[in-house]
Amino acid sequence: MVAYDRQLYVFGGAADNNPSNDVHCFDLDTQSWSVIPPSADSQVPSGRLFHAGAIVGEAMFIFGGTVENNIRSGEMYRFQLAAYPKCTLHEDFGRLLESGQFTDINFLVGDADTVVPAHIAMVAARSDWLRTRVREAKAGRDAHLSKLFEVDSRPTQRDCPVLEVKLVEAEPAAFRMVLDFIYTDQIDPTKGFRERHQSNEVVLSMMQVYMLAVQFHMKRLENLCINYLEASVNHKNVLVALKNASQLKLFFIKEFCLRFIIKDATYNQIVMSKEFETLDQPLMVEIIRRRQTPQLRSLQEDVRCETGPTIHDDLRHFLRNGAEFADISLVLEGTPIPSHKAVLAARSSYFEGMVRSFCPPDNKVIVSIGEMVPSRQSFDSLLRYIYYGDVVMPPEDSLYLFSAPHFYIFSNNRLQVFCKTNLERNVTVENVLQILEAADRSQASDMKKYALNLIVRYFSKVALQPRIRQLSKELLLDVLFAIADESQDNKLIQDMSCSSINSDN
């Protein structure tokens, strides 16, 4: 196992007595495993175990190991780990929450109605329970406005009061941590102070977060809380955790605390402590009685295998089914596409500036990429990237979206790199002229050079394509110059060969 950029990578190993050649990745932020598929042109090593691995720069090196038939290998393989810029989905939405910009709903949390602002799109995408509360709040606001105004004189969406949802039983600090998870798929109850990891305050706060996760039907957050609590509880804080779990009626967590206390390795130390003397009598009796029963299994063994959807999964579903919460329409060739300002502004500086300063009063925005109007299929690919970081698209979409990162100003050039790779792997004689035009429009010099080289190499076939007659004068000159350069290079090689032969004579 090797570590790189908040991920742990494992290659190979034995599965059902068969050596594996899969690369598994464990994300420390999302606490989830995934299998990394190799690129189509990779030379994949055979399955092996007992091999060595190390990280050097942005690559993982694998050496040796035992392959099939118990043969020791002396091979070395290199796995490129940073071929593409990192997906910034979690960071982008995290910045949106931290900035407090463009919020359109206030949660009134706790007995004191502490105001916690958020974005309807994000909470509706990630929790069906909160989505229902948002619907109820909207229906209540609409009913109230209907009593005050006639249909023709009702205020626009922009002038309506901010939605409010009451969460009386929630703790403000715990709810803010739930929001952290909603926006980033991760939480840090220590706020960066790792020494507080096992403190009573942090353990209690995670119990409160767990309660909200159950209430909000957020299975992934439930499992994250369970994992954290199981790793945090020790002989020093388990009695406090047991007491809090009992008071909060968190029977699942209480069960784990009881199991921890009655272990042979911890029981005597815990019951002899001063904290045990102050424990409520019913809990004392329960501990002693449970000690007489056989040792039970780990808490994790009772957790269902369902891990719950990631932020990518939830926003994928929301892009398809979240039209009722749309607050902006992106108009492409006269067709409105319902979208969500918060998501667009979080992922694109262009949309962030538009929402802040020059959004049309009717919330309808004409879509373009510079002076180019994309196809509906390619714009759908762009929206998938904006909402949940998807970069899977047909080559023709990459032609349109090649310049999108510069125009919409994303956090990095991840989309452009994927588009470039997609085009290079799928470029043909039939589409190379379109790729040349797209590269020229987006000022992608590397991609343009690649297309010109391919045109020169297969010019006899490319020249027969009808598209060549539609090239601009400038691009035709670029093609001629590329052919001339190639001819000059070939002539130079021939001259050097002749000189070499003459010198030998």
Coordinates of C-alpha atoms in Angstrom, one line a residue:
M1 CA 0.0 0.0 0.0
V2 CA 1.3 3.5 -0.9
A3 CA -0.1 7.0 -0.2
Y4 CA -0.5 9.8 -2.7
D5 CA -2.5 13.0 -2.4
R6 CA -5.1 11.9 0.3
Q7 CA -5.5 8.5 -1.4
L8 CA -4.1 5.1 -0.6
Y9 CA -3.3 2.8 -3.5
V10 CA -3.1 -1.0 -3.4
F11 CA -1.9 -3.1 -6.4
G12 CA -2.4 -6.8 -6.7
G13 CA -2.7 -9.3 -3.9
A14 CA -4.6 -12.6 -3.7
A15 CA -8.3 -13.0 -4.3
D16 CA -9.7 -16.5 -4.0
N17 CA -6.2 -17.9 -4.5
N18 CA -5.8 -16.0 -7.8
P19 CA -3.2 -13.2 -8.0
S20 CA -5.0 -9.9 -8.8
N21 CA -3.7 -7.1 -11.1
D22 CA -6.3 -4.5 -10.1
V23 CA -5.3 -1.1 -8.7
H24 CA -7.6 -0.2 -5.7
C25 CA -7.8 3.3 -4.3
F26 CA -9.1 4.3 -0.9
D27 CA -10.1 8.0 -0.6
L28 CA -9.3 9.3 2.9
D29 CA -11.8 12.1 2.5
T30 CA -14.8 10.2 1.3
Q31 CA -13.8 6.9 3.1
S32 CA -14.6 4.9 0.0
W33 CA -12.8 2.3 -2.2
S34 CA -12.7 2.3 -6.0
V35 CA -11.0 0.3 -8.7
I36 CA -8.8 2.4 -11.0
P37 CA -9.2 1.3 -14.6
P38 CA -6.1 1.4 -16.8
S39 CA -6.0 3.4 -20.0
A40 CA -6.6 1.5 -23.2
D41 CA -2.9 1.8 -24.3
S42 CA -1.5 0.6 -20.9
Q43 CA 0.7 -2.4 -20.5
V44 CA -1.0 -4.0 -17.5
P45 CA 1.2 -6.3 -15.4
S46 CA 0.1 -9.8 -14.6
G47 CA -1.4 -10.5 -11.1
R48 CA 1.1 -10.8 -8.3
L49 CA 1.6 -10.7 -4.5
F50 CA 4.6 -10.2 -2.2
H51 CA 5.8 -7.3 -4.4
A52 CA 7.2 -4.0 -3.4
G53 CA 5.7 -0.6 -4.1
A54 CA 6.8 3.0 -3.8
I55 CA 5.8 6.5 -4.8
V56 CA 8.2 8.7 -6.7
G57 CA 7.0 12.0 -7.9
E58 CA 3.5 11.5 -9.4
A59 CA 3.9 7.8 -10.1
M60 CA 3.7 4.5 -8.3
F61 CA 6.4 1.9 -9.0
I62 CA 5.8 -1.8 -8.5
F63 CA 8.7 -4.2 -8.5
G64 CA 9.0 -8.0 -8.4
G65 CA 6.6 -10.2 -6.5
T66 CA 5.3 -13.7 -7.0
V67 CA 3.2 -14.4 -10.2
E68 CA 1.3 -17.5 -11.3
N69 CA 2.9 -20.9 -10.7
N70 CA 4.8 -19.4 -7.8
I71 CA 7.4 -17.8 -10.1
R72 CA 9.4 -14.8 -8.7
S73 CA 9.3 -11.8 -11.0
G74 CA 12.0 -9.3 -11.6
E75 CA 9.8 -6.9 -13.5
M76 CA 9.2 -3.2 -12.7
Y77 CA 6.1 -1.3 -13.7
R78 CA 5.3 2.4 -13.5
F79 CA 1.7 3.6 -12.8
Q80 CA 1.1 7.3 -13.6
L81 CA -1.1 8.7 -10.8
A82 CA -1.5 12.3 -11.9
A83 CA -2.1 12.1 -15.6
Y84 CA -5.0 14.5 -15.2
P85 CA -5.6 17.5 -13.0
K86 CA -7.5 16.7 -9.8
C87 CA -11.3 17.0 -9.7
T88 CA -12.1 20.1 -7.7
L89 CA -15.8 19.3 -7.0
H90 CA -15.5 19.1 -3.2
E91 CA -13.3 22.1 -3.0
D92 CA -15.6 24.2 -5.2
F93 CA -18.7 23.5 -3.2
G94 CA -16.8 23.8 0.1
R95 CA -15.8 27.4 -0.9
L96 CA -19.4 28.2 -1.8
L97 CA -20.5 27.1 1.7
E98 CA -17.7 29.0 3.4
S99 CA -18.3 32.2 1.4
G100 CA -22.0 32.4 2.3
Q101 CA -22.7 33.8 -1.1
F102 CA -26.0 33.3 -3.0
T103 CA -27.7 31.6 -0.1
D104 CA -31.5 31.2 -0.6
I105 CA -32.7 29.4 2.5
N106 CA -32.2 29.9 6.2
F107 CA -32.4 27.0 8.7
L108 CA -33.6 28.1 12.1
V109 CA -31.8 25.6 14.3
G110 CA -32.3 24.8 18.0
D111 CA -34.4 26.4 20.7
A112 CA -32.8 29.8 20.0
D113 CA -33.6 29.7 16.3
T114 CA -29.9 30.1 15.3
V115 CA -29.8 31.1 11.6
V116 CA -27.8 28.9 9.4
P117 CA -27.9 29.9 5.7
A118 CA -27.5 27.4 2.9
H119 CA -28.4 26.7 -0.7
I120 CA -31.7 25.0 -1.7
A121 CA -30.0 23.1 -4.6
M122 CA -27.4 21.5 -2.4
V123 CA -29.6 20.4 0.5
A124 CA -32.4 19.2 -1.8
A125 CA -29.9 17.2 -3.9
R126 CA -28.4 15.4 -0.9
S127 CA -31.2 14.6 1.5
D128 CA -34.8 13.6 0.6
W129 CA -35.9 14.5 4.1
L130 CA -34.6 18.1 3.8
R131 CA -36.0 18.2 0.2
T132 CA -39.5 17.6 1.6
R133 CA -39.0 20.3 4.2
V134 CA -38.0 22.7 1.4
R135 CA -41.1 21.8 -0.6
E136 CA -43.3 22.5 2.5
A137 CA -41.6 25.8 3.1
K138 CA -42.1 26.9 -0.5
A139 CA -45.7 25.8 -0.4
G140 CA -46.2 27.8 2.8
R141 CA -44.6 30.9 1.4
D142 CA -46.6 30.7 -1.8
A143 CA -49.8 30.3 0.2
H144 CA -48.9 33.4 2.3
L145 CA -48.1 35.5 -0.8
S146 CA -51.4 34.4 -2.5
K147 CA -53.3 36.0 0.4
L148 CA -51.4 39.2 0.2
F149 CA -51.1 39.7 -3.6
E150 CA -53.2 39.2 -6.7
V151 CA -51.8 36.7 -9.2
D152 CA -50.6 39.5 -11.6
S153 CA -49.0 41.5 -8.8
R154 CA -47.1 38.8 -7.0
P155 CA -43.4 39.5 -6.4
T156 CA -40.9 37.8 -8.6
Q157 CA -38.7 35.0 -7.4
R158 CA -35.9 37.4 -6.9
D159 CA -38.0 39.7 -4.6
C160 CA -39.6 36.9 -2.6
P161 CA -38.5 36.5 1.1
V162 CA -35.8 33.9 1.8
L163 CA -37.2 30.5 2.7
E164 CA -37.1 29.4 6.3
V165 CA -37.1 25.9 7.7
K166 CA -37.2 25.2 11.5
L167 CA -35.1 22.4 13.0
V168 CA -35.9 22.8 16.6
E169 CA -34.3 19.5 17.9
A170 CA -31.0 20.0 16.1
E171 CA -27.8 21.4 17.6
P172 CA -26.4 24.3 15.5
A173 CA -22.8 23.0 15.6
A174 CA -23.9 19.5 14.6
F175 CA -26.1 20.9 11.8
R176 CA -23.2 22.9 10.5
M177 CA -21.1 19.7 10.3
V178 CA -24.0 18.1 8.4
L179 CA -23.8 21.0 5.9
D180 CA -20.1 20.5 5.6
F181 CA -20.8 16.9 4.5
I182 CA -23.6 17.9 2.2
Y183 CA -21.2 20.3 0.3
T184 CA -17.9 18.3 0.5
D185 CA -18.7 14.7 1.3
Q186 CA -16.5 14.9 4.4
I187 CA -16.5 16.4 7.9
D188 CA -13.8 17.4 10.4
P189 CA -15.3 17.7 14.0
T190 CA -11.8 18.6 15.3
K191 CA -11.7 21.8 13.1
G192 CA -8.1 21.0 12.3
F193 CA -7.0 20.4 15.9
R194 CA -6.2 16.6 15.6
E195 CA -5.3 16.4 19.3
R196 CA -9.1 16.8 20.0
H197 CA -9.8 13.6 18.0
Q198 CA -10.8 11.5 21.1
S199 CA -12.1 14.3 23.4
N200 CA -15.5 13.9 25.0
E201 CA -16.7 17.1 23.2
V202 CA -15.9 15.7 19.8
V203 CA -17.4 12.3 20.5
L204 CA -20.6 13.9 21.7
S205 CA -20.7 16.2 18.6
M206 CA -20.4 13.2 16.3
M207 CA -23.2 11.5 18.1
Q208 CA -25.4 14.5 17.5
V209 CA -24.3 14.5 13.8
Y210 CA -25.2 10.8 13.7
M211 CA -28.7 11.6 15.0
L212 CA -29.2 14.2 12.2
A213 CA -27.9 11.8 9.6
V214 CA -30.5 9.2 10.6
Q215 CA -33.2 11.8 10.6
F216 CA -32.2 13.2 7.3
H217 CA -31.9 9.8 5.7
M218 CA -28.2 10.3 4.8
K219 CA -26.8 6.7 4.8
R220 CA -23.3 7.7 3.8
L221 CA -23.0 10.2 6.7
E222 CA -24.4 7.6 9.1
N223 CA -21.6 5.2 8.2
L224 CA -19.0 8.0 8.3
C225 CA -20.1 8.8 11.9
I226 CA -20.1 5.1 12.9
N227 CA -16.6 4.7 11.5
Y228 CA -15.4 7.8 13.3
L229 CA -16.9 6.9 16.7
E230 CA -15.6 3.4 16.6
A231 CA -12.1 4.7 15.9
S232 CA -12.4 7.4 18.6
V233 CA -13.9 5.6 21.6
N234 CA -11.2 4.4 24.1
H235 CA -11.1 3.4 27.8
K236 CA -10.8 7.0 28.8
N237 CA -13.9 8.3 27.1
V238 CA -16.1 5.3 26.7
L239 CA -18.2 5.8 29.8
V240 CA -19.0 9.4 28.9
A241 CA -19.8 8.2 25.4
L242 CA -22.1 5.5 26.9
K243 CA -23.9 8.0 29.1
N244 CA -24.4 10.4 26.2
A245 CA -25.6 7.6 23.8
S246 CA -28.1 6.5 26.5
Q247 CA -29.4 10.0 27.1
L248 CA -29.7 10.7 23.3
K249 CA -31.3 7.2 22.8
L250 CA -28.7 6.3 20.2
F251 CA -29.0 2.6 20.9
F252 CA -26.8 1.6 18.0
I253 CA -23.9 3.6 19.5
K254 CA -24.7 2.6 23.1
E255 CA -24.4 -1.1 22.0
F256 CA -20.9 -0.5 20.7
C257 CA -19.9 1.2 23.9
L258 CA -21.1 -1.7 25.9
R259 CA -19.3 -4.1 23.7
F260 CA -16.1 -2.1 24.1
I261 CA -16.4 -2.0 27.9
I262 CA -16.9 -5.8 28.4
K263 CA -13.8 -6.7 26.4
D264 CA -11.2 -8.7 28.4
A265 CA -8.5 -6.1 27.5
T266 CA -10.5 -3.1 28.8
Y267 CA -13.1 -4.3 31.4
N268 CA -11.0 -4.3 34.6
Q269 CA -9.4 -0.9 33.8
I270 CA -12.8 0.7 33.1
V271 CA -14.7 -0.6 36.1
M272 CA -11.9 0.3 38.5
S273 CA -11.9 3.9 37.3
K274 CA -13.3 6.9 39.2
E275 CA -15.6 7.6 36.2
F276 CA -17.3 4.3 36.7
E277 CA -18.2 5.2 40.3
T278 CA -20.2 8.1 39.1
L279 CA -22.1 6.2 36.4
D280 CA -25.9 5.9 36.7
Q281 CA -26.9 2.7 38.5
P282 CA -29.0 1.3 35.6
L283 CA -26.0 1.5 33.3
M284 CA -23.7 -0.1 35.9
V285 CA -26.2 -3.0 36.2
E286 CA -26.4 -3.3 32.4
I287 CA -22.6 -3.4 32.1
I288 CA -22.2 -6.2 34.7
R289 CA -25.0 -8.2 33.2
R290 CA -23.6 -7.9 29.7
R291 CA -20.2 -9.0 31.0
Q292 CA -21.8 -12.4 31.8
T293 CA -22.8 -12.9 28.2
P294 CA -20.5 -14.2 25.4
Q295 CA -18.4 -11.6 23.6
L296 CA -20.3 -10.0 20.8
R297 CA -19.2 -9.0 17.3
S298 CA -17.8 -5.6 16.2
L299 CA -20.3 -2.8 15.6
Q300 CA -19.2 -2.7 12.0
E301 CA -20.4 -6.2 11.4
D302 CA -24.0 -5.1 12.0
V303 CA -23.8 -2.2 9.6
R304 CA -25.4 -2.9 6.3
C305 CA -23.2 -3.1 3.2
E306 CA -25.0 -0.1 1.7
T307 CA -22.6 2.8 1.8
G308 CA -25.0 5.5 0.5
P309 CA -24.6 7.8 -2.5
T310 CA -21.6 10.1 -2.9
I311 CA -22.0 13.8 -3.8
H312 CA -21.3 12.8 -7.4
D313 CA -24.2 10.3 -7.3
D314 CA -26.6 12.8 -5.7
L315 CA -25.8 15.6 -8.1
R316 CA -26.0 13.2 -11.1
H317 CA -29.5 12.4 -10.0
F318 CA -30.3 16.0 -9.2
L319 CA -29.2 17.2 -12.6
R320 CA -31.8 14.9 -14.2
N321 CA -34.6 15.3 -11.6
G322 CA -34.1 18.7 -9.9
A323 CA -36.0 20.9 -12.3
E324 CA -38.5 21.9 -9.6
F325 CA -35.8 23.6 -7.6
A326 CA -34.3 25.4 -10.7
D327 CA -33.8 29.1 -10.3
I328 CA -32.2 29.9 -13.7
S329 CA -32.7 28.8 -17.3
L330 CA -29.8 28.4 -19.7
V331 CA -31.2 29.0 -23.2
L332 CA -29.6 27.0 -26.0
E333 CA -31.0 27.6 -29.5
G334 CA -34.3 28.7 -28.0
T335 CA -34.7 25.8 -25.6
P336 CA -34.5 26.6 -21.9
I337 CA -32.5 24.2 -19.7
P338 CA -33.5 24.4 -16.0
S339 CA -30.4 24.8 -13.8
H340 CA -29.3 26.0 -10.4
K341 CA -27.4 29.2 -9.7
A342 CA -25.5 27.8 -6.6
V343 CA -24.1 24.9 -8.5
L344 CA -23.1 27.0 -11.5
A345 CA -21.5 29.7 -9.4
A346 CA -19.6 27.3 -7.3
R347 CA -18.0 25.6 -10.3
S348 CA -17.5 28.5 -12.7
S349 CA -16.1 32.0 -12.0
Y350 CA -18.0 33.2 -15.1
F351 CA -21.3 32.1 -13.7
E352 CA -20.3 33.4 -10.2
G353 CA -19.8 36.9 -11.7
M354 CA -23.0 36.7 -13.7
V355 CA -25.1 35.7 -10.6
R356 CA -23.5 38.4 -8.6
S357 CA -23.6 41.3 -11.1
F358 CA -25.4 40.9 -14.4
C359 CA -27.9 38.1 -14.2
P360 CA -31.0 38.9 -16.3
P361 CA -34.1 39.8 -14.4
D362 CA -36.0 36.9 -15.9
N363 CA -33.2 34.5 -15.0
K364 CA -32.8 33.4 -18.6
V365 CA -29.3 33.3 -20.0
I366 CA -28.3 32.7 -23.6
V367 CA -25.6 29.9 -23.8
S368 CA -22.4 30.2 -25.8
I369 CA -18.8 29.4 -25.5
G370 CA -17.2 32.6 -26.7
E371 CA -18.7 33.2 -30.1
M372 CA -19.5 29.5 -30.6
V373 CA -22.9 28.0 -29.8
P374 CA -22.4 24.4 -28.7
S375 CA -24.6 21.5 -29.7
R376 CA -27.2 20.3 -27.2
Q377 CA -25.3 17.0 -26.7
S378 CA -22.0 18.8 -26.0
F379 CA -23.7 21.2 -23.6
D380 CA -25.2 18.3 -21.7
S381 CA -21.7 17.0 -21.4
L382 CA -20.6 20.4 -20.0
L383 CA -23.4 20.4 -17.5
R384 CA -22.4 16.9 -16.3
Y385 CA -18.9 18.1 -15.7
I386 CA -20.1 21.2 -13.8
Y387 CA -22.6 19.3 -11.6
Y388 CA -20.6 16.2 -10.8
G389 CA -17.3 16.2 -12.5
D390 CA -18.1 13.7 -15.3
V391 CA -15.6 13.8 -18.2
V392 CA -16.9 10.9 -20.2
M393 CA -18.1 12.2 -23.6
P394 CA -17.9 11.3 -27.3
P395 CA -15.1 12.9 -29.3
E396 CA -17.4 15.3 -31.1
D397 CA -18.3 16.9 -27.8
S398 CA -14.7 17.4 -27.0
L399 CA -14.5 19.6 -30.1
Y400 CA -17.0 22.0 -28.7
L401 CA -15.8 22.0 -25.1
F402 CA -12.1 22.3 -25.8
S403 CA -12.3 26.1 -25.1
A404 CA -15.0 25.9 -22.4
P405 CA -12.5 25.9 -19.4
H406 CA -11.1 29.2 -20.5
F407 CA -14.4 30.8 -21.2
Y408 CA -16.3 29.7 -18.1
I409 CA -13.1 29.9 -15.9
F410 CA -13.1 26.6 -14.0
S411 CA -10.8 26.0 -11.0
N412 CA -8.3 24.2 -13.2
N413 CA -7.9 22.8 -16.8
R414 CA -9.1 19.3 -16.0
L415 CA -11.8 19.4 -18.6
Q416 CA -9.5 20.7 -21.3
V417 CA -6.9 18.0 -20.6
F418 CA -9.6 15.3 -20.9
C419 CA -10.9 16.8 -24.1
K420 CA -7.4 16.9 -25.6
T421 CA -6.7 13.3 -24.6
N422 CA -10.1 12.2 -26.0
L423 CA -9.4 13.9 -29.3
E424 CA -5.9 12.5 -29.6
R425 CA -7.1 9.0 -29.0
N426 CA -10.0 9.2 -31.4
V427 CA -8.7 11.5 -34.1
T428 CA -9.2 10.1 -37.6
V429 CA -8.7 11.3 -41.2
E430 CA -12.4 12.0 -41.3
N431 CA -12.5 14.4 -38.3
V432 CA -8.9 15.8 -38.2
L433 CA -10.0 19.0 -40.0
Q434 CA -12.7 19.7 -37.5
I435 CA -10.2 19.1 -34.7
L436 CA -7.8 21.6 -36.4
E437 CA -10.5 24.3 -36.5
A438 CA -11.6 23.7 -32.9
A439 CA -8.0 23.8 -31.7
D440 CA -7.4 27.1 -33.6
R441 CA -10.5 28.7 -32.1
S442 CA -9.5 27.7 -28.6
Q443 CA -5.9 28.7 -29.1
A444 CA -4.8 25.2 -28.1
S445 CA -1.4 25.2 -29.7
D446 CA -0.5 21.6 -28.7
M447 CA -3.7 20.2 -30.1
K448 CA -3.4 22.3 -33.3
K449 CA 0.2 21.0 -33.8
Y450 CA -1.0 17.4 -33.3
A451 CA -3.7 17.9 -35.9
L452 CA -1.3 19.5 -38.4
N453 CA 1.2 16.6 -38.0
L454 CA -1.6 14.1 -38.7
I455 CA -2.8 16.1 -41.8
V456 CA 0.8 16.2 -43.2
R457 CA 1.3 12.5 -42.6
Y458 CA -2.0 11.5 -44.3
F459 CA -2.4 14.4 -46.6
S460 CA -3.3 12.4 -49.7
K461 CA -6.4 11.1 -47.8
V462 CA -7.2 14.3 -45.9
A463 CA -7.1 16.4 -49.2
L464 CA -10.0 14.3 -50.5
Q465 CA -12.2 15.4 -47.5
P466 CA -14.9 18.0 -48.6
R467 CA -14.2 19.8 -45.3
I468 CA -10.9 21.1 -46.6
R469 CA -12.6 23.5 -48.9
Q470 CA -14.3 25.2 -45.9
L471 CA -11.0 25.9 -44.1
S472 CA -10.2 29.5 -43.6
K473 CA -7.3 31.1 -45.5
E474 CA -5.2 31.2 -42.4
L475 CA -5.6 27.5 -41.6
L476 CA -4.9 26.6 -45.2
L477 CA -1.7 28.5 -45.0
D478 CA -0.9 26.7 -41.7
V479 CA -1.3 23.4 -43.5
L480 CA 0.9 24.5 -46.4
F481 CA 3.6 25.7 -44.0
A482 CA 3.4 22.4 -42.1
I483 CA 3.8 20.5 -45.4
A484 CA 6.8 22.7 -46.3
D485 CA 8.4 22.2 -43.0
E486 CA 8.1 18.4 -43.3
S487 CA 9.5 18.5 -46.8
Q488 CA 12.4 20.6 -45.6
D489 CA 13.2 18.2 -42.8
N490 CA 13.1 15.3 -45.2
K491 CA 15.5 17.1 -47.6
L492 CA 17.8 17.9 -44.8
I493 CA 17.9 14.2 -43.8
Q494 CA 18.7 13.2 -47.4
D495 CA 21.5 15.8 -47.6
M496 CA 23.0 14.5 -44.4
S497 CA 22.8 10.9 -45.7
C498 CA 24.5 11.9 -48.9
S499 CA 27.3 13.7 -47.1
S500 CA 27.9 10.7 -44.9
I501 CA 28.2 8.4 -47.9
N502 CA 30.6 10.8 -49.7
S503 CA 32.8 11.1 -46.6
D504 CA 33.0 7.3 -46.4
N505 CA 34.3 7.1 -49.9

